[in-house]
Amino acid sequence: MSDYDPNERRDTPLALKLKAQIERDGPMELGQFIGACLWDEAHGYYATKAVIGRGGDFITAPEISQIFGELLGLWAAVVWGQMGSPSPVNLFEFGPGRGTLMADALRAITRVPGFKDGLAVKLMEASQLLRALQEEGLADVGVPVAWTDRFPASEAVPAIVLANEFLDVYAPSQSIKTEEGWRWRAIGLDDEGRFQFTASRPTRLRPELDTMWPGAPLGSVYETIASHDLAEALKQMAGSDPFAALFIDYGHVESAPGDSLQAVRDHRFEHPLTSPGEADLSIQVDFADVAREMKVAGLAVDGPLTQGEFLGRLGIVERASKLMAANPAKAGEIEAGVARLMAPQGMGGRFKVIGVRSLNLPKLPGF
Ligand code: SAH
């Protein structure tokens, strides 16, 4: 990956819109700025582009190897067994992208007696464009598939959730330590009318962060996704039924100040303020923060583990050998895909996996 010029700033249609808004109202909090970059109806990245895969801006694990989705499907089947093999049962995916993970998972699940019979697949997807791709990819899976664009309420049915690369775009925001204390980070305009990082109004202080990071130097940044909202949503969704969720994403296992906001466009990194609406913006997930909020909401947490460790325990090596023996012509490709998912310096180490479950379930498989 080579980088774009860090000084490059493009006046995309969304940049012009946001600048006008900032000129009128003053600095915009970063969470709101990122929200517009991703979801503005006319110009937002996810709202207007089908972004994932070889031809898109970035490539994800299910697009690299079919084994990823297959193993998660089998993981869900084992969880279903732990739940007492209930029927009906809901299998959710949050942020299903092109639908590849779910298609692979369902193919693997077919071989598990009984699981498919009472299974309903439910996809949470806010992008109409991606939803159309998902409809295409999942047309012939042989189980009912339904869509929602927001967190579902409890259906009083046991539920299993899969979510790969969903957390990193789930309402990221940052705070910055100033003379007056921690404040939400914001985007303003410099003398030349270009976006620049600043702090929100002094009324938007975050005293709780002074308690968390008392010695942090001025200018320190602390970032999180909307972990609290997520935990509340999962709690509502679970109700009093067996509930298990698996989140896989890049991030770190301990909370610490740091700035990981990144933009990716066309498989390259660029400065996050370069091309609003035309690049994917995300942060490294603070898994400790996610785990803390889940526990506060009354859910149990397993992990985090690295992706490499987790997939290893689910039997990725054995599965790859079988697949390679059955498709000798594709053996090289299969091996390369698995190596990429497992690389300790790459996805295998940088991606983490966390399990979230209702208290009435034992530790989830693989943890
Ligand atoms: N899981 C897929 C795609 C990851 S990209 C894969 O691994 O290939 C993130 C996905 O989450 C996209 O499908 C995006 O549209 C969706 N998404 C992000 N935030 C969302 C939200 N708040 N509600 C619903 N879907 C969301």
Short mmCIF file of C-alpha atoms and ligand atoms in Angstrom, two decimals:
data_model
loop_
_atom_site.label_atom_id
_atom_site.label_comp_id
_atom_site.label_asym_id
_atom_site.label_seq_id
_atom_site.Cartn_x
_atom_site.Cartn_y
_atom_site.Cartn_z
CA MET A 1 0.00 0.00 0.00
CA SER A 2 1.44 3.38 -0.88
CA ASP A 3 -0.01 6.45 0.76
CA TYR A 4 -1.68 9.46 -0.74
CA ASP A 5 -0.07 12.85 -0.24
CA PRO A 6 -0.92 13.83 3.38
CA ASN A 7 -1.45 17.45 2.32
CA GLU A 8 -3.93 16.54 -0.35
CA ARG A 9 -7.44 17.78 0.51
CA ARG A 10 -10.19 17.12 -1.97
CA ASP A 11 -13.30 19.26 -2.15
CA THR A 12 -15.67 16.35 -2.53
CA PRO A 13 -19.40 17.22 -2.63
CA LEU A 14 -19.67 16.14 1.00
CA ALA A 15 -16.61 18.23 1.99
CA LEU A 16 -18.34 21.33 0.58
CA LYS A 17 -21.56 20.50 2.40
CA LEU A 18 -19.79 19.93 5.74
CA LYS A 19 -17.67 23.08 5.37
CA ALA A 20 -20.80 25.16 4.86
CA GLN A 21 -22.30 23.59 7.95
CA ILE A 22 -19.16 24.27 10.04
CA GLU A 23 -18.98 27.88 8.82
CA ARG A 24 -22.56 28.35 9.96
CA ASP A 25 -22.57 26.41 13.24
CA GLY A 26 -18.92 26.15 14.35
CA PRO A 27 -16.83 23.01 14.84
CA MET A 28 -18.61 19.70 14.37
CA GLU A 29 -17.95 16.84 16.77
CA LEU A 30 -15.87 14.13 15.18
CA GLY A 31 -18.47 11.43 15.77
CA GLN A 32 -20.98 13.46 13.78
CA PHE A 33 -18.41 14.21 11.08
CA ILE A 34 -17.59 10.52 10.69
CA GLY A 35 -21.30 9.67 10.74
CA ALA A 36 -21.83 12.04 7.80
CA CYS A 37 -18.80 10.65 5.94
CA LEU A 38 -20.18 7.13 6.22
CA TRP A 39 -23.93 7.61 6.08
CA ASP A 40 -24.90 10.98 4.54
CA GLU A 41 -27.83 9.98 2.32
CA ALA A 42 -26.54 11.69 -0.81
CA HIS A 43 -22.76 11.37 -0.38
CA GLY A 44 -21.93 8.96 2.47
CA TYR A 45 -19.42 6.21 1.85
CA TYR A 46 -21.58 3.25 2.86
CA ALA A 47 -24.80 4.91 1.70
CA THR A 48 -23.57 5.39 -1.88
CA LYS A 49 -20.87 2.81 -2.68
CA ALA A 50 -20.61 -0.98 -2.75
CA VAL A 51 -17.18 -0.81 -1.26
CA ILE A 52 -16.02 -4.25 -0.22
CA GLY A 53 -14.10 -6.90 -2.16
CA ARG A 54 -11.38 -7.01 -4.75
CA GLY A 55 -12.89 -4.24 -6.85
CA GLY A 56 -13.81 -2.10 -3.83
CA ASP A 57 -11.74 -0.08 -1.40
CA PHE A 58 -10.85 -2.83 1.01
CA ILE A 59 -10.96 -6.60 1.26
CA THR A 60 -12.27 -8.51 4.26
CA ALA A 61 -11.73 -12.04 5.63
CA PRO A 62 -14.80 -13.65 4.01
CA GLU A 63 -13.74 -12.18 0.65
CA ILE A 64 -10.26 -13.69 1.10
CA SER A 65 -11.25 -17.26 1.91
CA GLN A 66 -14.51 -19.24 1.95
CA ILE A 67 -13.16 -21.12 4.97
CA PHE A 68 -13.71 -18.06 7.18
CA GLY A 69 -17.49 -18.10 6.76
CA GLU A 70 -17.64 -21.89 6.84
CA LEU A 71 -15.91 -22.03 10.22
CA LEU A 72 -18.18 -19.33 11.63
CA GLY A 73 -21.19 -21.30 10.39
CA LEU A 74 -19.95 -24.40 12.18
CA TRP A 75 -19.21 -22.27 15.26
CA ALA A 76 -22.86 -21.14 15.20
CA ALA A 77 -23.98 -24.77 14.92
CA VAL A 78 -21.99 -25.73 18.03
CA VAL A 79 -23.48 -22.76 19.90
CA TRP A 80 -26.94 -23.91 18.81
CA GLY A 81 -26.12 -27.30 20.35
CA GLN A 82 -25.05 -25.60 23.60
CA MET A 83 -28.41 -23.84 23.62
CA GLY A 84 -30.15 -27.24 23.55
CA SER A 85 -30.76 -27.30 19.77
CA PRO A 86 -33.78 -24.97 19.88
CA SER A 87 -36.18 -24.60 16.98
CA PRO A 88 -36.99 -21.93 15.88
CA VAL A 89 -33.63 -20.14 16.17
CA ASN A 90 -32.49 -16.83 14.65
CA LEU A 91 -29.09 -16.39 13.02
CA PHE A 92 -28.22 -12.70 12.71
CA GLU A 93 -25.41 -10.99 10.92
CA PHE A 94 -24.57 -7.33 11.57
CA GLY A 95 -23.05 -5.52 8.58
CA PRO A 96 -23.05 -8.45 6.12
CA GLY A 97 -21.17 -6.61 3.34
CA ARG A 98 -21.58 -8.58 0.12
CA GLY A 99 -23.31 -11.48 1.92
CA THR A 100 -20.32 -13.76 1.36
CA LEU A 101 -19.80 -14.76 4.99
CA MET A 102 -23.42 -15.79 5.44
CA ALA A 103 -23.52 -17.73 2.15
CA ASP A 104 -20.40 -19.68 3.19
CA ALA A 105 -21.73 -20.20 6.72
CA LEU A 106 -25.06 -21.57 5.46
CA ARG A 107 -23.34 -23.97 3.08
CA ALA A 108 -21.37 -25.42 5.99
CA ILE A 109 -24.43 -25.50 8.24
CA THR A 110 -26.34 -27.69 5.77
CA ARG A 111 -24.25 -30.61 6.95
CA VAL A 112 -25.37 -30.19 10.58
CA PRO A 113 -28.51 -32.29 11.13
CA GLY A 114 -31.49 -30.27 12.30
CA PHE A 115 -29.94 -26.81 12.56
CA LYS A 116 -31.27 -25.53 9.26
CA ASP A 117 -34.83 -26.76 9.86
CA GLY A 118 -35.85 -24.08 12.35
CA LEU A 119 -33.36 -21.47 11.21
CA ALA A 120 -34.29 -17.92 10.18
CA VAL A 121 -31.51 -15.68 8.88
CA LYS A 122 -31.76 -11.96 9.71
CA LEU A 123 -29.36 -9.40 8.31
CA MET A 124 -28.83 -5.95 9.79
CA GLU A 125 -27.72 -3.70 6.97
CA ALA A 126 -28.13 0.06 6.67
CA SER A 127 -26.84 0.36 3.08
CA GLN A 128 -29.46 -0.20 0.36
CA LEU A 129 -26.70 -0.89 -2.16
CA LEU A 130 -25.11 -3.61 -0.09
CA ARG A 131 -28.50 -5.01 0.74
CA ALA A 132 -29.19 -5.49 -2.98
CA LEU A 133 -25.91 -7.44 -3.30
CA GLN A 134 -26.85 -9.54 -0.28
CA GLU A 135 -30.25 -10.35 -1.77
CA GLU A 136 -28.52 -11.56 -4.92
CA GLY A 137 -25.92 -13.64 -3.09
CA LEU A 138 -28.41 -15.27 -0.73
CA ALA A 139 -31.24 -15.96 -3.17
CA ASP A 140 -30.86 -19.75 -3.11
CA VAL A 141 -29.81 -20.61 0.42
CA GLY A 142 -32.93 -22.57 1.28
CA VAL A 143 -33.77 -20.75 4.53
CA PRO A 144 -35.86 -17.61 5.07
CA VAL A 145 -33.74 -14.43 4.96
CA ALA A 146 -35.02 -11.09 6.23
CA TRP A 147 -33.43 -7.65 6.55
CA THR A 148 -33.50 -4.90 9.13
CA ASP A 149 -31.69 -1.58 9.11
CA ARG A 150 -31.48 -1.24 12.89
CA PHE A 151 -30.96 -3.39 15.98
CA PRO A 152 -33.93 -5.73 16.30
CA ALA A 153 -36.06 -6.02 19.42
CA SER A 154 -36.30 -9.35 21.20
CA GLU A 155 -38.36 -11.87 19.24
CA ALA A 156 -38.46 -14.28 22.19
CA VAL A 157 -36.44 -16.74 20.11
CA PRO A 158 -32.85 -17.88 20.87
CA ALA A 159 -30.44 -15.84 18.77
CA ILE A 160 -26.89 -16.16 17.46
CA VAL A 161 -25.09 -13.13 15.97
CA LEU A 162 -22.07 -12.98 13.65
CA ALA A 163 -20.35 -9.65 12.96
CA ASN A 164 -17.09 -9.22 11.05
CA GLU A 165 -15.68 -5.70 10.65
CA PHE A 166 -18.86 -4.15 12.01
CA LEU A 167 -17.57 -2.69 15.29
CA ASP A 168 -14.88 -0.51 13.70
CA VAL A 169 -17.51 1.60 11.94
CA TYR A 170 -20.08 1.54 14.74
CA ALA A 171 -20.21 5.24 15.65
CA PRO A 172 -16.53 5.93 16.39
CA SER A 173 -15.67 9.12 18.27
CA GLN A 174 -12.63 10.67 19.93
CA SER A 175 -11.92 12.93 22.89
CA ILE A 176 -8.87 15.12 23.40
CA LYS A 177 -7.17 16.37 26.56
CA THR A 178 -7.12 20.19 26.66
CA GLU A 179 -6.16 22.80 29.29
CA GLU A 180 -9.74 22.63 30.58
CA GLY A 181 -9.79 18.83 30.69
CA TRP A 182 -10.98 16.14 28.27
CA ARG A 183 -13.38 17.31 25.57
CA TRP A 184 -14.95 15.63 22.56
CA ARG A 185 -12.71 16.02 19.51
CA ALA A 186 -14.18 18.07 16.70
CA ILE A 187 -13.52 19.27 13.15
CA GLY A 188 -13.23 22.98 12.42
CA LEU A 189 -11.75 25.03 9.58
CA ASP A 190 -8.28 26.63 9.39
CA ASP A 191 -7.50 30.10 7.94
CA GLU A 192 -7.52 28.70 4.44
CA GLY A 193 -10.89 27.03 4.95
CA ARG A 194 -9.45 23.52 5.20
CA PHE A 195 -10.69 20.95 7.72
CA GLN A 196 -8.63 20.73 10.86
CA PHE A 197 -8.90 18.86 14.15
CA THR A 198 -9.97 20.90 17.14
CA ALA A 199 -11.86 20.40 20.39
CA SER A 200 -15.58 20.78 20.99
CA ARG A 201 -17.02 23.64 23.04
CA PRO A 202 -15.76 23.77 26.63
CA THR A 203 -19.27 22.86 27.74
CA ARG A 204 -18.72 19.42 26.25
CA LEU A 205 -16.27 18.25 28.88
CA ARG A 206 -15.78 14.55 29.70
CA PRO A 207 -14.75 14.50 33.37
CA GLU A 208 -14.97 10.69 33.51
CA LEU A 209 -11.87 10.53 31.31
CA ASP A 210 -9.88 12.56 33.87
CA THR A 211 -10.56 9.73 36.29
CA MET A 212 -9.57 7.08 33.72
CA TRP A 213 -6.38 8.79 32.49
CA PRO A 214 -5.32 11.26 35.22
CA GLY A 215 -1.71 11.61 34.01
CA ALA A 216 -2.40 11.92 30.27
CA PRO A 217 -0.42 14.77 28.65
CA LEU A 218 -2.21 17.62 26.87
CA GLY A 219 -3.20 16.65 23.34
CA SER A 220 -3.77 12.98 24.25
CA VAL A 221 -6.59 11.38 22.31
CA TYR A 222 -8.93 8.65 23.57
CA GLU A 223 -11.31 6.93 21.16
CA THR A 224 -14.19 4.51 21.41
CA ILE A 225 -17.06 3.20 19.38
CA ALA A 226 -20.60 3.43 20.78
CA SER A 227 -20.00 0.41 23.06
CA HIS A 228 -22.62 1.46 25.57
CA ASP A 229 -25.38 1.72 22.93
CA LEU A 230 -24.28 -1.57 21.43
CA ALA A 231 -24.45 -3.35 24.79
CA GLU A 232 -27.91 -1.93 25.50
CA ALA A 233 -29.09 -3.04 22.05
CA LEU A 234 -27.79 -6.58 22.58
CA LYS A 235 -29.40 -6.77 25.99
CA GLN A 236 -32.78 -5.75 24.50
CA MET A 237 -32.31 -8.18 21.66
CA ALA A 238 -31.47 -11.09 23.97
CA GLY A 239 -34.44 -10.60 26.28
CA SER A 240 -34.52 -13.64 28.54
CA ASP A 241 -33.60 -16.17 25.82
CA PRO A 242 -30.28 -17.86 25.12
CA PHE A 243 -28.15 -15.37 23.18
CA ALA A 244 -24.65 -15.51 21.74
CA ALA A 245 -22.72 -13.06 19.57
CA LEU A 246 -19.31 -13.12 17.91
CA PHE A 247 -17.50 -9.91 16.98
CA ILE A 248 -14.32 -9.92 14.90
CA ASP A 249 -12.40 -6.75 14.20
CA TYR A 250 -9.04 -5.03 14.27
CA GLY A 251 -8.24 -3.51 17.62
CA HIS A 252 -6.51 -3.79 20.94
CA VAL A 253 -7.30 -5.77 24.07
CA GLU A 254 -6.52 -3.04 26.64
CA SER A 255 -7.90 0.49 26.79
CA ALA A 256 -5.27 3.18 26.25
CA PRO A 257 -5.11 6.70 24.85
CA GLY A 258 -4.11 6.76 21.17
CA ASP A 259 -5.32 7.95 17.77
CA SER A 260 -6.01 5.25 15.18
CA LEU A 261 -8.58 7.04 13.01
CA GLN A 262 -7.82 5.91 9.48
CA ALA A 263 -9.14 6.40 5.98
CA VAL A 264 -8.88 3.81 3.23
CA ARG A 265 -9.70 4.58 -0.39
CA ASP A 266 -8.98 2.29 -3.27
CA HIS A 267 -6.84 -0.06 -1.12
CA ARG A 268 -4.65 2.82 0.11
CA PHE A 269 -4.44 4.75 3.35
CA GLU A 270 -4.96 8.49 3.27
CA HIS A 271 -5.29 11.26 5.85
CA PRO A 272 -8.81 10.94 7.32
CA LEU A 273 -9.78 14.48 6.28
CA THR A 274 -8.71 14.10 2.63
CA SER A 275 -11.87 12.99 0.84
CA PRO A 276 -15.01 13.03 3.01
CA GLY A 277 -17.60 10.52 1.81
CA GLU A 278 -15.21 8.79 -0.58
CA ALA A 279 -13.04 6.83 1.85
CA ASP A 280 -13.82 4.31 4.57
CA LEU A 281 -13.22 5.82 8.01
CA SER A 282 -12.69 3.56 10.99
CA ILE A 283 -10.84 3.23 14.27
CA GLN A 284 -9.14 0.36 16.05
CA VAL A 285 -11.69 -1.18 18.38
CA ASP A 286 -11.04 -0.90 22.11
CA PHE A 287 -12.14 -4.43 23.06
CA ALA A 288 -11.70 -3.78 26.78
CA ASP A 289 -14.24 -0.97 26.54
CA VAL A 290 -16.66 -3.21 24.62
CA ALA A 291 -16.23 -6.00 27.21
CA ARG A 292 -16.78 -3.58 30.10
CA GLU A 293 -20.04 -2.28 28.64
CA MET A 294 -21.32 -5.80 27.92
CA LYS A 295 -20.75 -6.81 31.54
CA VAL A 296 -22.48 -3.68 32.80
CA ALA A 297 -25.46 -4.64 30.62
CA GLY A 298 -25.59 -8.07 32.29
CA LEU A 299 -24.01 -10.13 29.49
CA ALA A 300 -20.99 -12.44 29.80
CA VAL A 301 -17.86 -12.02 27.68
CA ASP A 302 -15.39 -14.59 26.31
CA GLY A 303 -12.00 -13.49 24.94
CA PRO A 304 -10.73 -11.43 23.29
CA LEU A 305 -8.42 -13.79 21.43
CA THR A 306 -6.47 -13.07 18.27
CA GLN A 307 -8.16 -14.13 15.05
CA GLY A 308 -5.27 -16.53 14.39
CA GLU A 309 -5.73 -18.25 17.72
CA PHE A 310 -9.49 -18.43 17.35
CA LEU A 311 -9.53 -19.81 13.80
CA GLY A 312 -6.78 -22.25 14.78
CA ARG A 313 -8.96 -23.62 17.57
CA LEU A 314 -11.90 -23.93 15.19
CA GLY A 315 -9.76 -26.17 12.97
CA ILE A 316 -8.81 -23.92 10.06
CA VAL A 317 -5.74 -26.01 9.20
CA GLU A 318 -7.69 -29.27 9.01
CA ARG A 319 -10.47 -27.63 7.01
CA ALA A 320 -7.93 -26.16 4.56
CA SER A 321 -6.21 -29.53 4.05
CA LYS A 322 -9.51 -31.19 3.20
CA LEU A 323 -10.49 -28.44 0.83
CA MET A 324 -7.09 -28.53 -0.89
CA ALA A 325 -7.27 -32.31 -1.31
CA ALA A 326 -10.70 -31.96 -2.89
CA ASN A 327 -9.58 -29.10 -5.22
CA PRO A 328 -5.92 -29.71 -6.14
CA ALA A 329 -6.11 -27.07 -8.87
CA LYS A 330 -6.99 -24.44 -6.27
CA ALA A 331 -4.65 -25.65 -3.53
CA GLY A 332 -2.25 -22.71 -3.92
CA GLU A 333 -5.03 -20.15 -3.71
CA ILE A 334 -6.61 -21.83 -0.68
CA GLU A 335 -3.29 -21.99 1.12
CA ALA A 336 -2.49 -18.34 0.38
CA GLY A 337 -5.91 -17.25 1.66
CA VAL A 338 -5.52 -19.13 4.93
CA ALA A 339 -1.98 -17.79 5.38
CA ARG A 340 -3.33 -14.27 5.01
CA LEU A 341 -6.07 -14.80 7.61
CA MET A 342 -3.59 -16.34 10.06
CA ALA A 343 -0.47 -14.15 9.65
CA PRO A 344 0.65 -13.09 13.14
CA GLN A 345 1.89 -9.69 11.87
CA GLY A 346 -1.19 -9.31 9.67
CA MET A 347 -4.86 -10.21 10.09
CA GLY A 348 -4.18 -13.21 12.34
CA GLY A 349 -2.65 -11.00 15.03
CA ARG A 350 -4.20 -7.59 14.44
CA PHE A 351 -7.78 -8.87 14.39
CA LYS A 352 -9.35 -9.89 17.69
CA VAL A 353 -12.40 -12.01 18.43
CA ILE A 354 -14.79 -11.52 21.33
CA GLY A 355 -17.78 -13.61 22.34
CA VAL A 356 -20.80 -12.14 24.13
CA ARG A 357 -23.45 -14.37 25.66
CA SER A 358 -26.41 -14.55 27.99
CA LEU A 359 -25.50 -15.73 31.48
CA ASN A 360 -27.43 -18.98 30.98
CA LEU A 361 -24.90 -20.24 28.38
CA PRO A 362 -21.50 -21.85 29.04
CA LYS A 363 -18.25 -20.47 27.57
CA LEU A 364 -18.62 -20.24 23.79
CA PRO A 365 -16.68 -22.62 21.49
CA GLY A 366 -13.15 -21.59 20.56
CA PHE A 367 -12.55 -19.46 23.70
N1 SAH B 1 -18.99 -8.07 7.33
C1 SAH B 1 -18.65 -7.73 5.97
C2 SAH B 1 -18.64 -6.22 5.72
C3 SAH B 1 -17.85 -5.33 6.62
S1 SAH B 1 -18.00 -3.60 6.19
C4 SAH B 1 -17.36 -8.40 5.57
O1 SAH B 1 -16.70 -8.91 6.45
O2 SAH B 1 -17.02 -8.39 4.39
C5 SAH B 1 -19.20 -2.99 7.34
C6 SAH B 1 -20.61 -3.42 7.07
O3 SAH B 1 -21.43 -2.94 8.14
C7 SAH B 1 -21.25 -2.90 5.82
O4 SAH B 1 -22.12 -3.88 5.34
C8 SAH B 1 -22.01 -1.67 6.32
O5 SAH B 1 -22.98 -1.24 5.44
C9 SAH B 1 -22.53 -2.19 7.63
N2 SAH B 1 -22.85 -1.22 8.67
C10 SAH B 1 -21.99 -0.37 9.25
N3 SAH B 1 -22.58 0.35 10.22
C11 SAH B 1 -23.86 -0.08 10.27
C12 SAH B 1 -24.99 0.27 11.07
N4 SAH B 1 -24.91 1.20 12.01
N5 SAH B 1 -26.14 -0.39 10.85
C13 SAH B 1 -26.22 -1.35 9.92
N6 SAH B 1 -25.19 -1.72 9.13
C14 SAH B 1 -24.04 -1.09 9.29
#
